[in-house]
Amino acid sequence: MAAEKRTAYSNKEMLAWTAHFSDIMNTSAEKIKLVNICGKEKNVVPTIETHKRVMIFADSTHENLFYELWEKGLGEYDVWFAEGLIPNENVKQGKIMDFATRKLSNPSVIFIVNENTRESYRIGMKNEFFSKGTVKYVGNEIRAVIMSILGVDTHDTIAIVSGETIVIESAIIASEGQIIAVEPNAQDLKTMEENINKFGIHNVTIIPDLSDESLEQIPVPRLSFIVATKYLEKDIERLLKKNPKMQFVIYTLELDVLSGIKQIFEKFNIQDMEVTQITISKTDKNSVFVTQPSPWLITGEIK
């Protein structure tokens, strides 16, 4: 039997290619973001959109990568392309659109440059960036505060119950982690799937509910963000079965829900309860201040 063909790049080979392209581009290796997607699914598009220089190591498991990048609107980005595990001089240069029909059949290195990229997290993205659908999105300023409270890091695992835009922003930040999206509404689920595809996200797992069967399929979340409903107490109980040390952020616009959360937290020994209300007023086309809905955010954790 023939030996299996190796397609994944070793650390030594990736470092060699990084040095090779640093010399070609006359730039420091520390300014290059490395992404290895050989046999893996990673958030390539968000990475490119938030880094000026990205080096992608890919293989035939992503044979249509160029087409996918072009389809996502990155066709004008400059690209350098080479095949092989070992650095060589056979490097082709052009725009991503020039390679859109090229399929990857061998281990390949793709170096993408866009000097106009802002190297920053996109916290509080404007609602017009998201797909239109049945979901009524929270204002982007409020979402920015929510993301600040969540404190997502690169390797985080977070469960988000009925928080469609929070799923997208969290998934972009937790590029090496996993976002668990709980969405029982079929129409809202469709909108979420459209946004996941639109932003090129690959680290979101969607489950329909918090049943034992669904929770068995997911990794253990550090934190849960819940848009509160009448099932809040049951949702918390089920999530605590998955992680007895769970941290919680609860979102609600309803005063009666807010008034009942303290009792729920006490029942499950969730400590350090803190309540924040966010009020945002913006001028309309007539220069009149209009106040947006003012949600409460309730946090707590089990120590």
mmCIF file of C-alpha atoms in Angstrom, residues 28-286:
data_model
loop_
_atom_site.group_PDB
_atom_site.id
_atom_site.type_symbol
_atom_site.label_atom_id
_atom_site.label_comp_id
_atom_site.label_asym_id
_atom_site.label_seq_id
_atom_site.Cartn_x
_atom_site.Cartn_y
_atom_site.Cartn_z
ATOM 1 C CA SER A 28 9.059 41.853 9.415
ATOM 2 C CA ALA A 29 7.727 38.353 10.099
ATOM 3 C CA GLU A 30 5.953 39.660 13.213
ATOM 4 C CA LYS A 31 3.659 41.704 10.951
ATOM 5 C CA ILE A 32 2.318 38.577 9.226
ATOM 6 C CA LYS A 33 -0.737 36.687 10.511
ATOM 7 C CA LEU A 34 -0.379 32.927 9.950
ATOM 8 C CA VAL A 35 -3.427 30.716 9.343
ATOM 9 C CA ASN A 36 -3.123 26.961 8.776
ATOM 10 C CA ILE A 37 -6.360 25.551 7.313
ATOM 11 C CA CYS A 38 -5.031 22.227 6.047
ATOM 12 C CA GLY A 39 -7.855 19.806 6.884
ATOM 13 C CA LYS A 40 -9.421 22.431 9.162
ATOM 14 C CA GLU A 41 -12.232 24.979 9.097
ATOM 15 C CA LYS A 42 -11.174 28.432 10.274
ATOM 16 C CA ASN A 43 -12.484 31.967 9.932
ATOM 17 C CA VAL A 44 -10.353 32.961 6.957
ATOM 18 C CA VAL A 45 -12.461 35.882 5.694
ATOM 19 C CA PRO A 46 -12.709 37.711 9.060
ATOM 20 C CA THR A 47 -8.965 37.185 9.554
ATOM 21 C CA ILE A 48 -8.163 38.769 6.185
ATOM 22 C CA GLU A 49 -10.540 41.659 6.873
ATOM 23 C CA THR A 50 -8.795 42.505 10.167
ATOM 24 C CA HIS A 51 -5.122 41.997 9.229
ATOM 25 C CA LYS A 52 -3.010 43.779 6.623
ATOM 26 C CA ARG A 53 -0.888 40.708 5.816
ATOM 27 C CA VAL A 54 -2.163 37.154 6.073
ATOM 28 C CA MET A 55 -0.317 33.978 5.100
ATOM 29 C CA ILE A 56 -2.607 30.996 4.586
ATOM 30 C CA PHE A 57 -1.370 27.404 4.473
ATOM 31 C CA ALA A 58 -3.947 25.333 2.595
ATOM 32 C CA ASP A 59 -4.395 22.048 0.751
ATOM 33 C CA SER A 60 -6.958 20.222 -1.384
ATOM 34 C CA THR A 61 -9.496 20.189 1.469
ATOM 35 C CA HIS A 62 -10.082 23.839 0.491
ATOM 36 C CA GLU A 63 -9.756 23.477 -3.259
ATOM 37 C CA ASN A 64 -12.175 26.370 -3.972
ATOM 38 C CA LEU A 65 -10.595 28.813 -1.513
ATOM 39 C CA PHE A 66 -9.805 31.470 -4.133
ATOM 40 C CA TYR A 67 -13.352 31.406 -5.472
ATOM 41 C CA GLU A 68 -14.773 31.665 -1.940
ATOM 42 C CA LEU A 69 -12.580 34.691 -1.171
ATOM 43 C CA TRP A 70 -13.591 36.341 -4.446
ATOM 44 C CA GLU A 71 -17.264 35.610 -3.746
ATOM 45 C CA LYS A 72 -16.956 37.318 -0.345
ATOM 46 C CA GLY A 73 -15.844 40.541 -2.018
ATOM 47 C CA LEU A 74 -12.063 40.234 -1.566
ATOM 48 C CA GLY A 75 -11.267 40.032 -5.274
ATOM 49 C CA GLU A 76 -9.233 43.270 -5.374
ATOM 50 C CA TYR A 77 -6.837 42.167 -2.628
ATOM 51 C CA ASP A 78 -3.221 41.541 -3.688
ATOM 52 C CA VAL A 79 -2.096 37.930 -3.470
ATOM 53 C CA TRP A 80 1.099 35.911 -3.856
ATOM 54 C CA PHE A 81 0.655 32.176 -4.427
ATOM 55 C CA ALA A 82 3.041 29.226 -4.354
ATOM 56 C CA GLU A 83 2.782 25.438 -4.099
ATOM 57 C CA GLY A 84 4.958 23.086 -2.077
ATOM 58 C CA LEU A 85 6.025 22.299 1.452
ATOM 59 C CA ILE A 86 9.471 23.827 0.982
ATOM 60 C CA PRO A 87 10.061 27.478 -0.005
ATOM 61 C CA ASN A 88 10.789 27.944 -3.711
ATOM 62 C CA GLU A 89 10.937 30.723 -6.284
ATOM 63 C CA ASN A 90 7.840 29.655 -8.230
ATOM 64 C CA VAL A 91 5.650 32.394 -6.734
ATOM 65 C CA LYS A 92 2.762 33.803 -8.772
ATOM 66 C CA GLN A 93 1.411 37.297 -8.099
ATOM 67 C CA GLY A 94 -1.880 39.028 -8.890
ATOM 68 C CA LYS A 95 -5.289 39.879 -7.494
ATOM 69 C CA ILE A 96 -7.503 37.297 -5.803
ATOM 70 C CA MET A 97 -9.931 37.687 -8.725
ATOM 71 C CA ASP A 98 -7.173 36.493 -11.077
ATOM 72 C CA PHE A 99 -7.055 33.158 -9.263
ATOM 73 C CA ALA A 100 -10.813 32.744 -8.708
ATOM 74 C CA THR A 101 -11.103 29.715 -11.009
ATOM 75 C CA ARG A 102 -7.954 28.018 -9.749
ATOM 76 C CA LYS A 103 -8.484 24.967 -7.573
ATOM 77 C CA LEU A 104 -6.017 23.936 -4.886
ATOM 78 C CA SER A 105 -4.799 20.395 -5.466
ATOM 79 C CA ASN A 106 -1.450 20.536 -3.671
ATOM 80 C CA PRO A 107 -0.122 22.005 -0.414
ATOM 81 C CA SER A 108 -0.202 25.742 -1.088
ATOM 82 C CA VAL A 109 0.902 29.013 0.492
ATOM 83 C CA ILE A 110 -1.277 32.067 -0.113
ATOM 84 C CA PHE A 111 -0.021 35.466 1.001
ATOM 85 C CA ILE A 112 -2.705 38.197 0.964
ATOM 86 C CA VAL A 113 -2.027 41.887 1.438
ATOM 87 C CA ASN A 114 -4.370 44.842 1.878
ATOM 88 C CA GLU A 115 -2.594 47.812 3.405
ATOM 89 C CA ASN A 116 -5.926 49.659 3.811
ATOM 90 C CA THR A 117 -7.246 47.071 6.263
ATOM 91 C CA ARG A 118 -7.894 48.330 9.798
ATOM 92 C CA GLU A 119 -6.263 45.872 12.181
ATOM 93 C CA SER A 120 -8.913 45.961 14.883
ATOM 94 C CA TYR A 121 -11.811 43.894 16.190
ATOM 95 C CA ARG A 122 -15.144 44.895 14.722
ATOM 96 C CA ILE A 123 -17.008 45.474 17.971
ATOM 97 C CA GLY A 124 -20.525 46.836 17.598
ATOM 98 C CA MET A 125 -20.884 46.384 13.842
ATOM 99 C CA LYS A 126 -23.664 48.424 12.279
ATOM 100 C CA ASN A 127 -26.887 46.530 11.651
ATOM 101 C CA GLU A 128 -26.837 47.138 7.900
ATOM 102 C CA PHE A 129 -23.895 44.738 7.663
ATOM 103 C CA PHE A 130 -26.131 41.858 8.735
ATOM 104 C CA SER A 131 -28.622 39.979 6.560
ATOM 105 C CA LYS A 132 -32.165 41.230 6.707
ATOM 106 C CA GLY A 133 -34.624 38.736 8.109
ATOM 107 C CA THR A 134 -37.095 38.089 10.882
ATOM 108 C CA VAL A 135 -34.668 39.134 13.628
ATOM 109 C CA LYS A 136 -34.963 42.632 15.105
ATOM 110 C CA TYR A 137 -31.358 43.496 15.810
ATOM 111 C CA VAL A 138 -30.267 45.348 18.913
ATOM 112 C CA GLY A 139 -28.598 48.728 18.279
ATOM 113 C CA ASN A 140 -24.906 48.466 17.478
ATOM 114 C CA GLU A 141 -23.934 50.739 20.408
ATOM 115 C CA ILE A 142 -25.765 48.433 22.807
ATOM 116 C CA ARG A 143 -24.151 45.409 21.217
ATOM 117 C CA ALA A 144 -20.745 46.989 21.731
ATOM 118 C CA VAL A 145 -21.448 47.225 25.480
ATOM 119 C CA ILE A 146 -22.649 43.611 25.526
ATOM 120 C CA MET A 147 -19.444 42.453 23.829
ATOM 121 C CA SER A 148 -17.395 44.415 26.376
ATOM 122 C CA ILE A 149 -19.204 42.667 29.232
ATOM 123 C CA LEU A 150 -18.774 39.227 27.626
ATOM 124 C CA GLY A 151 -15.010 39.702 27.361
ATOM 125 C CA VAL A 152 -14.584 37.079 24.633
ATOM 126 C CA ASP A 153 -11.047 35.860 24.014
ATOM 127 C CA THR A 154 -9.447 34.083 21.079
ATOM 128 C CA HIS A 155 -9.886 30.518 22.414
ATOM 129 C CA ASP A 156 -13.235 30.987 24.182
ATOM 130 C CA THR A 157 -16.225 28.655 24.140
ATOM 131 C CA ILE A 158 -19.507 30.489 24.673
ATOM 132 C CA ALA A 159 -23.167 29.471 24.523
ATOM 133 C CA ILE A 160 -25.492 32.147 23.122
ATOM 134 C CA VAL A 161 -29.248 31.690 23.373
ATOM 135 C CA SER A 162 -31.248 33.684 20.772
ATOM 136 C CA GLY A 163 -28.567 36.334 20.276
ATOM 137 C CA GLU A 164 -27.983 36.300 16.527
ATOM 138 C CA THR A 165 -25.636 39.273 16.070
ATOM 139 C CA ILE A 166 -23.807 38.446 19.304
ATOM 140 C CA VAL A 167 -23.072 35.023 17.771
ATOM 141 C CA ILE A 168 -21.376 36.641 14.761
ATOM 142 C CA GLU A 169 -19.271 39.155 16.671
ATOM 143 C CA SER A 170 -18.245 36.549 19.273
ATOM 144 C CA ALA A 171 -17.286 34.046 16.569
ATOM 145 C CA ILE A 172 -15.037 36.595 14.855
ATOM 146 C CA ILE A 173 -13.179 37.330 18.105
ATOM 147 C CA ALA A 174 -13.048 33.686 19.300
ATOM 148 C CA SER A 175 -11.272 32.652 16.099
ATOM 149 C CA GLU A 176 -9.648 29.624 17.754
ATOM 150 C CA GLY A 177 -12.652 28.825 19.958
ATOM 151 C CA GLN A 178 -16.233 27.708 19.517
ATOM 152 C CA ILE A 179 -19.554 29.546 19.670
ATOM 153 C CA ILE A 180 -22.662 27.514 20.491
ATOM 154 C CA ALA A 181 -25.734 29.192 18.990
ATOM 155 C CA VAL A 182 -29.032 28.049 20.508
ATOM 156 C CA GLU A 183 -31.890 29.015 18.194
ATOM 157 C CA PRO A 184 -35.295 27.328 18.498
ATOM 158 C CA ASN A 185 -37.063 29.620 15.998
ATOM 159 C CA ALA A 186 -36.836 28.228 12.453
ATOM 160 C CA GLN A 187 -37.039 31.613 10.712
ATOM 161 C CA ASP A 188 -34.459 33.212 13.016
ATOM 162 C CA LEU A 189 -32.262 30.155 12.460
ATOM 163 C CA LYS A 190 -32.361 30.749 8.702
ATOM 164 C CA THR A 191 -31.298 34.384 9.192
ATOM 165 C CA MET A 192 -28.455 33.263 11.455
ATOM 166 C CA GLU A 193 -27.236 30.773 8.845
ATOM 167 C CA GLU A 194 -27.286 33.549 6.225
ATOM 168 C CA ASN A 195 -25.127 35.740 8.463
ATOM 169 C CA ILE A 196 -22.710 32.897 9.209
ATOM 170 C CA ASN A 197 -22.243 32.371 5.471
ATOM 171 C CA LYS A 198 -22.048 36.109 4.753
ATOM 172 C CA PHE A 199 -19.233 36.683 7.251
ATOM 173 C CA GLY A 200 -17.351 33.477 6.388
ATOM 174 C CA ILE A 201 -17.630 32.071 9.910
ATOM 175 C CA HIS A 202 -16.625 28.441 10.577
ATOM 176 C CA ASN A 203 -16.587 28.163 14.367
ATOM 177 C CA VAL A 204 -20.322 28.275 15.133
ATOM 178 C CA THR A 205 -22.295 25.183 16.118
ATOM 179 C CA ILE A 206 -26.071 25.629 15.984
ATOM 180 C CA ILE A 207 -28.352 23.585 18.237
ATOM 181 C CA PRO A 208 -32.155 23.905 18.375
ATOM 182 C CA ASP A 209 -32.556 23.813 22.154
ATOM 183 C CA LEU A 210 -30.910 23.013 25.492
ATOM 184 C CA SER A 211 -32.169 19.452 25.760
ATOM 185 C CA ASP A 212 -29.817 16.750 27.039
ATOM 186 C CA GLU A 213 -29.470 15.419 23.495
ATOM 187 C CA SER A 214 -28.395 18.820 22.145
ATOM 188 C CA LEU A 215 -26.023 19.583 25.022
ATOM 189 C CA GLU A 216 -24.248 16.252 24.524
ATOM 190 C CA GLN A 217 -23.108 17.466 21.092
ATOM 191 C CA ILE A 218 -21.257 20.582 22.259
ATOM 192 C CA PRO A 219 -18.059 21.397 24.170
ATOM 193 C CA VAL A 220 -18.302 22.901 27.655
ATOM 194 C CA PRO A 221 -18.951 26.671 27.496
ATOM 195 C CA ARG A 222 -17.211 29.048 29.889
ATOM 196 C CA LEU A 223 -20.015 31.565 29.683
ATOM 197 C CA SER A 224 -23.605 31.816 28.498
ATOM 198 C CA PHE A 225 -25.365 34.832 27.020
ATOM 199 C CA ILE A 226 -29.149 34.438 27.229
ATOM 200 C CA VAL A 227 -31.900 36.607 25.798
ATOM 201 C CA ALA A 228 -34.379 35.950 28.586
ATOM 202 C CA THR A 229 -37.755 34.304 27.984
ATOM 203 C CA LYS A 230 -40.264 32.612 30.265
ATOM 204 C CA TYR A 231 -37.968 29.571 30.086
ATOM 205 C CA LEU A 232 -34.989 31.393 31.642
ATOM 206 C CA GLU A 233 -34.911 29.362 34.860
ATOM 207 C CA LYS A 234 -34.992 26.088 32.931
ATOM 208 C CA ASP A 235 -32.311 27.342 30.528
ATOM 209 C CA ILE A 236 -29.997 28.185 33.432
ATOM 210 C CA GLU A 237 -30.634 24.828 35.092
ATOM 211 C CA ARG A 238 -29.763 22.924 31.924
ATOM 212 C CA LEU A 239 -26.628 24.958 31.215
ATOM 213 C CA LEU A 240 -25.387 24.369 34.754
ATOM 214 C CA LYS A 241 -25.577 20.638 34.098
ATOM 215 C CA LYS A 242 -23.105 21.183 31.272
ATOM 216 C CA ASN A 243 -20.833 23.469 33.307
ATOM 217 C CA PRO A 244 -21.465 23.711 37.079
ATOM 218 C CA LYS A 245 -19.132 26.758 37.172
ATOM 219 C CA MET A 246 -20.895 28.619 34.376
ATOM 220 C CA GLN A 247 -20.809 32.410 34.089
ATOM 221 C CA PHE A 248 -23.992 34.133 32.898
ATOM 222 C CA VAL A 249 -24.967 37.326 31.102
ATOM 223 C CA ILE A 250 -28.739 37.772 30.845
ATOM 224 C CA TYR A 251 -30.389 40.272 28.476
ATOM 225 C CA THR A 252 -33.946 41.497 28.990
ATOM 226 C CA LEU A 253 -36.207 44.440 28.220
ATOM 227 C CA GLU A 254 -38.925 43.249 30.600
ATOM 228 C CA LEU A 255 -39.156 44.532 34.163
ATOM 229 C CA ASP A 256 -41.018 41.463 35.420
ATOM 230 C CA VAL A 257 -38.211 39.231 34.099
ATOM 231 C CA LEU A 258 -35.609 41.449 35.748
ATOM 232 C CA SER A 259 -37.420 41.304 39.089
ATOM 233 C CA GLY A 260 -37.392 37.498 39.066
ATOM 234 C CA ILE A 261 -33.734 36.968 38.205
ATOM 235 C CA LYS A 262 -32.436 37.572 41.740
ATOM 236 C CA GLN A 263 -34.565 34.694 43.004
ATOM 237 C CA ILE A 264 -33.385 32.420 40.177
ATOM 238 C CA PHE A 265 -29.751 33.265 40.874
ATOM 239 C CA GLU A 266 -30.188 32.544 44.569
ATOM 240 C CA LYS A 267 -31.838 29.203 43.802
ATOM 241 C CA PHE A 268 -28.801 28.048 41.799
ATOM 242 C CA ASN A 269 -26.196 29.765 44.009
ATOM 243 C CA ILE A 270 -25.159 32.162 41.246
ATOM 244 C CA GLN A 271 -23.174 34.899 42.953
ATOM 245 C CA ASP A 272 -21.899 38.447 42.337
ATOM 246 C CA MET A 273 -25.111 39.539 40.644
ATOM 247 C CA GLU A 274 -24.751 42.883 38.911
ATOM 248 C CA VAL A 275 -27.357 44.766 36.884
ATOM 249 C CA THR A 276 -26.547 47.304 34.182
ATOM 250 C CA GLN A 277 -29.101 49.282 32.194
ATOM 251 C CA ILE A 278 -28.084 50.734 28.841
ATOM 252 C CA THR A 279 -29.852 53.789 27.462
ATOM 253 C CA ILE A 280 -28.934 55.168 24.043
ATOM 254 C CA SER A 281 -30.453 58.279 22.453
ATOM 255 C CA LYS A 282 -29.722 59.302 18.874
ATOM 256 C CA THR A 283 -30.904 62.162 16.709
ATOM 257 C CA ASP A 284 -33.293 61.362 13.883
ATOM 258 C CA LYS A 285 -33.497 63.107 10.484
ATOM 259 C CA ASN A 286 -35.265 66.031 12.172
#
